[in-house]
Structure formats: C-alpha cells, structure tokens
Coordinates of C-alpha atoms in Angstrom, one line a residue:
D1 CA 194.2 23.7 167.4
T2 CA 194.3 20.1 168.4
A3 CA 194.1 17.3 165.8
L4 CA 190.7 16.3 167.1
A5 CA 189.4 19.9 166.8
Q6 CA 190.7 20.1 163.2
I7 CA 189.0 16.8 162.3
I8 CA 185.7 18.1 163.8
N9 CA 186.0 21.3 161.9
S10 CA 186.7 19.6 158.6
V11 CA 183.6 17.3 159.1
R12 CA 181.4 20.3 159.8
Q13 CA 182.6 22.1 156.7
A14 CA 182.0 19.0 154.5
Q15 CA 178.6 18.5 156.0
S16 CA 177.6 22.1 155.2
A17 CA 179.1 22.0 151.7
K18 CA 176.7 21.7 148.8
P19 CA 177.5 19.3 145.9
A20 CA 176.2 20.1 142.5
I21 CA 173.1 17.9 142.9
A22 CA 172.2 19.9 146.0
R23 CA 172.4 23.2 144.1
L24 CA 170.1 21.6 141.5
A25 CA 167.6 20.8 144.3
D26 CA 167.8 24.3 145.6
N27 CA 167.0 25.7 142.2
I28 CA 164.0 23.4 141.9
A29 CA 162.8 24.4 145.3
S30 CA 163.1 28.1 144.5
V31 CA 160.7 27.6 141.5
F32 CA 158.5 25.1 143.4
V33 CA 157.1 27.6 146.0
P34 CA 155.8 30.2 143.5
A35 CA 154.4 27.3 141.4
V36 CA 152.5 25.9 144.4
V37 CA 151.1 29.4 145.2
A38 CA 150.0 29.7 141.6
I39 CA 148.3 26.3 141.7
S40 CA 146.6 27.2 145.0
V41 CA 145.2 30.5 143.5
L42 CA 144.1 28.7 140.3
T43 CA 142.4 26.0 142.4
F44 CA 140.6 28.7 144.4
F45 CA 139.0 30.3 141.4
I46 CA 138.2 27.1 139.6
W47 CA 136.3 25.8 142.6
G48 CA 134.7 29.2 143.3
I49 CA 133.4 29.6 139.7
W50 CA 132.6 26.1 138.7
G51 CA 132.3 24.2 141.9
P52 CA 129.1 23.0 143.7
E53 CA 127.5 25.1 146.4
P54 CA 128.9 26.4 148.6
S55 CA 131.4 26.9 145.9
W56 CA 133.6 29.6 147.6
G57 CA 133.7 27.4 150.7
Y58 CA 135.0 24.5 148.7
A59 CA 137.4 27.0 147.0
F60 CA 138.8 28.1 150.3
V61 CA 139.3 24.6 151.7
T62 CA 140.9 23.1 148.5
A63 CA 143.2 26.1 148.1
M64 CA 144.4 25.8 151.7
T65 CA 144.8 22.1 151.3
V66 CA 147.1 22.6 148.3
L67 CA 149.3 24.9 150.4
V68 CA 149.3 22.6 153.3
I69 CA 150.2 19.4 151.5
A70 CA 152.9 20.8 149.3
C71 CA 156.3 20.1 150.8
P72 CA 159.3 22.1 149.5
C73 CA 161.0 21.1 152.8
A74 CA 161.3 17.5 151.6
L75 CA 163.0 18.7 148.4
G76 CA 165.3 21.0 150.5
L77 CA 166.2 18.2 152.9
A78 CA 166.8 15.5 150.4
T79 CA 170.4 16.3 149.7
P80 CA 171.9 18.0 152.8
I81 CA 170.6 15.3 155.2
S82 CA 172.2 12.5 153.1
V83 CA 175.5 14.4 152.8
M84 CA 175.5 15.0 156.5
V85 CA 174.9 11.4 157.4
G86 CA 177.3 10.2 154.7
V87 CA 180.1 12.4 155.9
G88 CA 179.5 11.2 159.5
R89 CA 179.5 7.6 158.4
A90 CA 182.8 8.1 156.6
A91 CA 184.3 9.6 159.8
Q92 CA 183.2 6.5 161.7
S93 CA 185.2 4.4 159.2
G94 CA 188.4 6.6 159.5
I95 CA 187.8 8.6 156.3
L96 CA 187.8 12.3 156.8
I97 CA 185.9 14.1 154.0
R98 CA 187.0 17.7 153.8
N99 CA 185.0 18.7 150.7
G100 CA 181.3 17.8 150.2
E101 CA 181.8 17.9 146.4
A102 CA 184.3 15.0 146.8
L103 CA 181.6 12.8 148.2
Q104 CA 179.7 13.1 144.9
I105 CA 182.7 12.7 142.6
A106 CA 184.4 9.7 144.4
G107 CA 181.8 7.2 143.2
R108 CA 182.6 8.2 139.5
I109 CA 186.4 7.7 139.7
T110 CA 187.8 5.8 136.7
C111 CA 191.6 6.1 137.4
L112 CA 193.5 6.0 140.7
I113 CA 197.0 7.4 140.7
V114 CA 198.9 6.3 143.8
D115 CA 202.3 7.4 145.1
K116 CA 204.6 4.6 146.2
T117 CA 206.6 5.7 149.3
G118 CA 204.4 5.9 152.3
T119 CA 201.2 5.1 150.4
I120 CA 201.6 1.7 148.8
T121 CA 204.6 1.0 151.0
E122 CA 205.0 1.4 154.8
G123 CA 207.0 4.6 154.4
K124 CA 209.6 3.1 156.8
P125 CA 212.5 2.0 154.5
K126 CA 215.4 0.0 155.8
V127 CA 218.9 -0.5 154.5
T128 CA 219.0 -4.1 153.1
E129 CA 222.4 -4.3 151.5
L130 CA 225.7 -2.4 151.1
V131 CA 228.0 -2.9 148.1
T132 CA 231.5 -1.4 148.2
Y133 CA 234.2 -0.6 145.7
H134 CA 237.8 0.6 145.6
G135 CA 238.7 -0.8 149.0
F136 CA 236.1 1.1 151.0
T137 CA 234.5 -0.9 153.9
Q138 CA 230.8 -1.2 154.4
D139 CA 231.1 0.8 157.6
T140 CA 232.9 3.6 155.9
V141 CA 230.4 3.8 153.0
L142 CA 227.5 3.8 155.5
Q143 CA 229.2 6.4 157.7
I144 CA 229.8 8.8 154.8
A145 CA 226.3 8.3 153.4
A146 CA 224.7 8.9 156.8
S147 CA 226.8 12.0 157.3
V148 CA 225.6 13.5 154.0
E149 CA 222.0 12.5 154.8
S150 CA 222.0 14.0 158.3
G151 CA 220.4 17.2 157.0
S152 CA 217.7 15.6 154.9
E153 CA 214.1 14.9 155.9
H154 CA 213.5 12.3 153.1
P155 CA 212.3 8.8 154.3
L156 CA 215.3 7.1 152.6
A157 CA 217.6 9.4 154.6
A158 CA 216.0 8.2 157.8
A159 CA 216.7 4.6 156.8
V160 CA 220.4 5.4 156.2
L161 CA 220.7 7.3 159.5
N162 CA 219.0 4.4 161.4
A163 CA 221.3 1.9 159.9
A164 CA 224.4 4.0 160.9
A165 CA 223.0 4.3 164.4
E166 CA 222.5 0.6 164.7
Q167 CA 226.1 0.1 163.8
Q168 CA 227.1 2.8 166.3
L169 CA 228.8 4.8 163.6
S170 CA 229.6 8.5 164.4
L171 CA 228.6 11.1 161.9
I172 CA 231.2 13.3 160.2
P173 CA 230.3 17.0 159.9
A174 CA 229.1 17.7 156.4
Q175 CA 229.4 21.2 154.7
D176 CA 228.1 22.8 151.6
F177 CA 225.0 20.6 151.7
H178 CA 222.7 20.7 148.6
A179 CA 219.6 18.6 148.1
I180 CA 218.6 18.1 144.5
S181 CA 214.9 17.2 144.1
G182 CA 214.4 13.8 142.5
Q183 CA 218.2 13.1 142.3
G184 CA 219.9 13.1 145.7
I185 CA 222.4 15.1 147.8
T186 CA 225.8 16.7 147.4
A187 CA 228.0 17.8 150.2
E188 CA 231.6 18.1 151.4
V189 CA 232.9 15.6 153.9
N190 CA 236.5 15.7 155.2
S191 CA 237.3 18.2 152.5
Q192 CA 236.1 15.7 149.8
R193 CA 233.2 16.3 147.5
V194 CA 230.5 13.6 148.1
L195 CA 227.5 12.8 146.0
F196 CA 224.8 10.4 147.2
G197 CA 221.7 9.6 145.2
N198 CA 220.4 7.9 142.1
P199 CA 222.2 7.4 138.7
L200 CA 220.7 10.7 137.4
L201 CA 222.7 12.6 140.0
L202 CA 225.9 11.0 138.8
D203 CA 225.0 11.5 135.1
N204 CA 224.5 15.2 135.7
N205 CA 227.9 15.4 137.3
T206 CA 229.7 13.3 134.7
I207 CA 230.6 10.5 137.1
S208 CA 230.9 7.0 135.5
Y209 CA 229.3 4.1 137.3
S210 CA 229.6 1.5 134.6
Q211 CA 231.2 -1.0 137.0
C212 CA 228.1 -0.8 139.2
V213 CA 225.4 -1.5 136.5
G214 CA 225.1 -5.2 137.3
D215 CA 224.7 -4.6 141.1
L216 CA 222.2 -1.8 140.4
E217 CA 220.0 -4.1 138.2
R218 CA 220.2 -7.0 140.7
L219 CA 219.2 -4.8 143.6
A220 CA 216.4 -3.1 141.7
K221 CA 214.9 -6.4 140.6
L222 CA 214.6 -7.3 144.2
G223 CA 212.5 -4.2 144.9
N224 CA 215.3 -2.2 146.5
T225 CA 216.1 1.4 145.8
P226 CA 219.8 1.5 145.2
M227 CA 221.7 4.8 145.9
L228 CA 225.2 5.4 144.6
L229 CA 227.8 7.0 146.8
A230 CA 230.6 8.9 145.0
V231 CA 233.6 10.5 146.6
D232 CA 235.8 12.8 144.6
Q233 CA 234.3 11.8 141.2
K234 CA 234.6 8.0 142.0
V235 CA 231.8 5.6 143.0
V236 CA 232.8 3.9 146.2
G237 CA 229.6 2.1 147.2
I238 CA 225.9 1.4 146.8
V239 CA 223.4 1.6 149.7
A240 CA 220.3 -0.5 148.9
V241 CA 217.1 0.5 150.7
A242 CA 213.8 -1.3 150.6
D243 CA 210.4 -0.2 151.8
P244 CA 208.0 -3.1 152.3
I245 CA 204.5 -2.7 151.0
K246 CA 201.6 -2.4 153.4
P247 CA 199.9 -5.7 154.2
D248 CA 196.6 -4.5 152.7
S249 CA 197.9 -2.8 149.5
A250 CA 197.4 -5.8 147.2
K251 CA 193.9 -6.3 148.6
A252 CA 192.9 -2.7 148.1
V253 CA 194.3 -2.7 144.5
Q254 CA 192.3 -5.8 143.6
Q255 CA 189.1 -4.3 145.0
L256 CA 189.6 -1.2 142.9
K257 CA 190.2 -3.3 139.8
D258 CA 187.0 -5.3 140.6
N259 CA 185.2 -1.9 140.5
G260 CA 186.6 -1.2 137.1
I261 CA 189.1 1.4 138.2
K262 CA 192.4 1.7 136.6
V263 CA 195.3 1.9 139.1
I264 CA 198.6 3.6 138.2
M265 CA 201.6 3.9 140.5
V266 CA 203.8 6.9 140.2
T267 CA 207.3 7.1 141.8
G268 CA 210.7 8.7 141.5
D269 CA 212.3 5.2 141.5
N270 CA 213.9 3.7 138.5
E271 CA 211.6 1.5 136.4
T272 CA 213.1 -1.9 137.5
T273 CA 212.5 -1.1 141.2
A274 CA 209.1 0.4 140.5
R275 CA 207.9 -2.7 138.6
A276 CA 209.2 -5.0 141.4
I277 CA 207.1 -3.0 144.0
A278 CA 204.1 -2.7 141.6
K279 CA 204.1 -6.4 141.0
Q280 CA 203.9 -7.1 144.8
A281 CA 200.8 -4.8 145.0
G282 CA 199.2 -6.2 141.8
I283 CA 199.6 -3.0 139.8
T284 CA 200.5 -3.4 136.1
E285 CA 200.8 0.2 135.0
I286 CA 203.5 2.6 136.4
R287 CA 205.1 5.9 135.9
A288 CA 208.7 5.7 137.0
Q289 CA 211.5 8.2 137.5
V290 CA 208.9 11.0 137.9
L291 CA 210.4 14.1 139.5
P292 CA 208.3 15.5 142.4
Q293 CA 207.4 18.7 140.4
D294 CA 206.2 16.5 137.5
K295 CA 203.6 14.5 139.4
A296 CA 200.9 17.1 138.8
S297 CA 201.7 16.9 135.0
V298 CA 201.2 13.1 135.1
V299 CA 197.8 13.6 136.6
K300 CA 196.9 16.3 134.1
D301 CA 197.9 14.0 131.2
I302 CA 195.7 11.2 132.5
Q303 CA 192.8 13.6 132.9
Q304 CA 193.2 14.7 129.3
Q305 CA 192.7 11.1 128.3
G306 CA 189.2 11.4 129.7
Y307 CA 189.6 9.7 133.1
I308 CA 188.1 11.0 136.3
T309 CA 191.1 10.9 138.5
C310 CA 191.9 10.4 142.2
M311 CA 195.5 11.0 143.4
V312 CA 196.6 9.3 146.6
G313 CA 199.7 10.5 148.4
D314 CA 201.3 11.4 151.7
G315 CA 204.3 13.7 151.1
I316 CA 204.9 17.4 150.5
N317 CA 205.9 16.5 146.9
D318 CA 202.4 15.0 146.3
A319 CA 200.6 18.3 147.2
P320 CA 200.4 19.8 143.7
A321 CA 199.2 16.4 142.2
L322 CA 196.6 16.1 145.0
A323 CA 195.3 19.6 144.1
Q324 CA 195.4 18.8 140.3
A325 CA 193.3 15.6 140.5
D326 CA 189.5 15.5 140.5
I327 CA 189.8 14.2 144.0
G328 CA 192.9 14.2 146.2
M329 CA 193.2 11.6 149.0
A330 CA 195.9 12.1 151.6
I331 CA 197.2 9.4 153.9
G332 CA 196.7 10.7 157.5
T333 CA 200.2 9.7 158.5
G334 CA 201.6 12.1 155.9
T335 CA 202.7 15.7 155.9
D336 CA 200.4 18.6 156.8
I337 CA 200.7 20.2 153.4
A338 CA 199.5 17.0 151.6
I339 CA 196.6 16.7 154.0
E340 CA 195.7 20.4 153.4
S341 CA 195.7 19.9 149.6
A342 CA 193.5 16.8 149.8
D343 CA 189.7 16.5 149.6
M344 CA 189.7 13.3 151.7
V345 CA 192.0 12.0 154.4
I346 CA 192.5 8.4 155.2
L347 CA 193.2 8.7 158.9
Q348 CA 194.8 5.3 159.6
G349 CA 196.7 5.1 156.3
S350 CA 195.0 1.8 155.2
L351 CA 194.5 1.7 151.5
V352 CA 191.4 -0.5 151.8
K353 CA 189.6 2.7 153.0
I354 CA 189.8 3.9 149.3
P355 CA 187.3 1.3 148.0
E356 CA 185.2 2.0 151.1
A357 CA 185.2 5.7 150.3
I358 CA 184.1 5.0 146.8
N359 CA 181.3 2.6 147.9
L360 CA 180.1 5.2 150.4
S361 CA 180.0 7.9 147.7
K362 CA 177.9 5.6 145.5
A363 CA 175.6 4.8 148.3
T364 CA 175.2 8.5 149.3
M365 CA 174.5 9.6 145.8
S366 CA 171.9 6.8 145.4
N367 CA 170.3 7.8 148.7
I368 CA 170.1 11.5 147.5
K369 CA 168.4 10.4 144.3
Q370 CA 166.0 8.3 146.2
N371 CA 165.1 11.2 148.4
L372 CA 164.7 13.6 145.5
L373 CA 162.6 11.2 143.5
G374 CA 160.5 10.4 146.5
A375 CA 159.9 14.1 147.3
F376 CA 159.2 14.8 143.6
F377 CA 156.6 12.1 143.2
Y378 CA 155.0 12.9 146.5
N379 CA 154.3 16.4 145.4
V380 CA 153.3 15.4 141.8
I381 CA 150.7 13.0 143.2
S382 CA 149.5 14.8 146.4
I383 CA 149.0 18.4 145.0
P384 CA 146.5 17.4 142.3
V385 CA 144.7 15.2 144.8
A386 CA 144.6 18.2 147.3
A387 CA 143.3 20.4 144.5
G388 CA 140.3 18.1 144.1
L389 CA 141.3 15.9 141.1
L390 CA 139.4 12.9 142.6
Y391 CA 136.1 14.8 143.2
P392 CA 134.6 14.5 139.7
F393 CA 135.2 10.7 139.7
F394 CA 134.7 9.6 143.3
G395 CA 133.3 12.6 145.1
L396 CA 136.3 12.7 147.4
L397 CA 138.0 15.8 148.8
L398 CA 141.2 15.6 151.0
N399 CA 140.8 16.7 154.6
P400 CA 143.3 19.5 155.4
M401 CA 144.3 17.6 158.6
I402 CA 145.2 14.6 156.5
A403 CA 147.1 16.8 154.1
G404 CA 149.1 18.2 157.0
A405 CA 149.9 14.8 158.3
A406 CA 151.0 13.7 154.8
M407 CA 153.3 16.7 154.5
A408 CA 155.0 16.0 157.8
L409 CA 155.3 12.3 156.9
S410 CA 157.1 13.1 153.6
S411 CA 159.8 15.0 155.5
V412 CA 160.1 12.2 158.1
T413 CA 160.4 9.7 155.2
V414 CA 163.3 11.6 153.7
V415 CA 165.2 11.8 157.0
T416 CA 164.6 8.1 157.8
N417 CA 165.9 7.1 154.4
A418 CA 169.0 9.2 154.8
N419 CA 169.7 7.7 158.2
R420 CA 169.9 4.2 156.6
L421 CA 173.5 5.3 155.6
R422 CA 174.5 5.1 159.3
W423 CA 174.2 1.4 159.2
L424 CA 175.6 0.9 155.7
K425 CA 178.2 -1.8 155.5
I426 CA 181.0 -0.5 153.3

C-alpha cells in the first residue's frame, strides 16, 4: 500500500472507533428506546381514561406525538460525529490519529516522556570534534571508526560515515561485527580488535580510559555525544557527535508546561550530555543512560506514580515504550515499527503538534459533552410536553408535525455543533 492509502485507512479506523464515552452513550440509547415506548403507552392510557372527550382520540395523538418527538438518534450521533470531525481536523493539521480512544485520553495527559534523538533533536547528527591519543591521527581515528560503523543503522553511525566520506577516507573491511545495544560496537579491523562506543562498553571490556575523562566531560558539557575508540585494549581517540535540537522543540516544551504537563526527556546518553541538550529545550527532568530495552520500564514507573503518560519517540527502540504509555505518539519521520506501535503520528515531525493534539482532544471531548447534554435536555423537556404536561395549565397540546420538526432539528443541531471543530484554531 502507498503511504497515502495507509494514512486514509488509519483515519477511517480512528473515525469508526468508539471511545469510552461513546459506549456510555450507546448504553443510554439502548435503554432510552424502551423507556420512550413505555412512556408512550402510559400516556395513551392516562389520556384515554382521564382525558376530556374524545379521550381516546386525544390518547392516540399524544401517544404518537411522544414517539415522534423522542430522538434517540441525537444521542447516538452525539459522540461519533464529533470523533469523526475531530479526527479529520487533526489530519488537516498533520496529526494522524490511529486510535479513537487516544483522542479522548490526550486531553488528560499529565506527563510527557520524550525521546531525545530524532524527537527533540533533528536526528541528523554530525561529527563536531576528533580527539586523538597515542600518536594516532584524526584521519586514522575517523577511518577506523567509520569502518566499524559501516554495518550499523544507528543515526550516530551515519554521522561518522558521512564525516569519513567528506574527508574521502576509504573504509577498511571489518569482520566479526557485534552491535551491543546501548553501548556500541565491537569488530575486527586489520586483525586488530576494535571497540567503538560509550564508556560502558569499555568498562565491560576492562579497558581503561582515565586519560580521556577530562575530554569526555568537556565534550559532554557542550551537548556532544562522545564515543571512545579503542584498538587492542587501548583508547586511541574520541569521536564527538552532536545532534542539534529542532527549532520548535523549546517552544513546544514551554507550551506543554503552560498546560501543566510534566516533561521528561529519556535518552541513552550520559547525564552531562543529556542535561546540556535538555537545557536547550527547556526540560529540567531527564532519565539518562537508559538502555533501549529499559525505556518501557521508565514509562511504567512514571505511570505507577499516578501520571497519565504520553511517550513520544521515533525509533525501533521506542516501540515498547510507545505501547506501554497511555498514549504513544510517533514522529512520522521515524521507523515503521515505532509508527505501528503509536496511537498518534505527527506526520511532519514538529513537536508543536503535540500541544495542538492535546488542545484538539480537549475541544473534541467538550464538543461531545455539549452534544450529549443538549440531546439529553431536549428529550427531558420535549417528551413531557409531547405527553400533554402543559394541557392542565395552559390548555396546550403539541402538534405532531411540530414534534417531527423538533426531532429533526435536534439532530441537525448536534451535527452543526460537531462541525464547529472543523474551524477550530488549535
């Protein structure tokens, strides 16, 4: 299927999905119909027995008027029409809602957990600095690092490979390649064992990097992700990679804070680098050095604190966390599995769409409640009037034709109110 066909299919599924409030309306409607029939029968006998002459004529007219004016369709339309319009309005703004339930929950989010790479940042990291040791040149360090990363799909690997290509460095065939999640890569280059990754990788392989600590801290404070290159148990260089934040990340974070939503950044980077990036985005709380398989556990821990959570991510390693959160939002520029695990997809990758999705959710839920209350009060007022409640006081009986017009108008009112969402400024 084409991407457009998949988007259309997702919108249709979301529009046909029933959030909890819709199921409540259906339950009310299922009781409403027999209740109206019972009221109509009761009205018939009350007028037939105690009404003025011709009593059974009055009885027939009032009983029919009750059936005509009652409008279960307004109750039945109240929720699905608002959901349909709300999902369509979201699609116009570049927000793909794949789950109708998410439209209800989004407005109640109290904590947003956001991945760093590709979500807060551009996801297009670049090599910013090379530090060398033991007589290795910058070109040699970059060449070996790129050779090791040649089999990796990680965004940081792309940065190293691009830097090597810019310097026109040829890659050396790497063998015995092993990617270690959350740590780095090991391989064999020119019959030498090479490790390339974060300090944890070297710790687990008992390689000392004490002479590099100063450089690591300096680079991290600048917002870089420093990666150590070790050849035959000896650190020979550091490759520093930086991923600039998206232009609208800070604006989106501030809007979320203004809505009373707690924002937490989760990343596999060390705490110094994570705090440098978080500071640029205006985020004060972080979870650093989180392994990919542990992101879902972080979300679960936050949920256990009583927060209604939303996870925002773009990578394959975010998929379990997206599924664990009350709502998962995927960046449309991310991986297919992340998008499939999410309830909402931000098609253009702009984080300001998150506050927009939350505002739209609140507006849609408010619209649904308006429709339900309007339909409820219409029936509560109109049915007694149709049954002849005003006759003893004013001598008035409702004409069945007017009752039919009122019934149609109630449904039109619900549809018109729902369509106000089309022009909602979010």
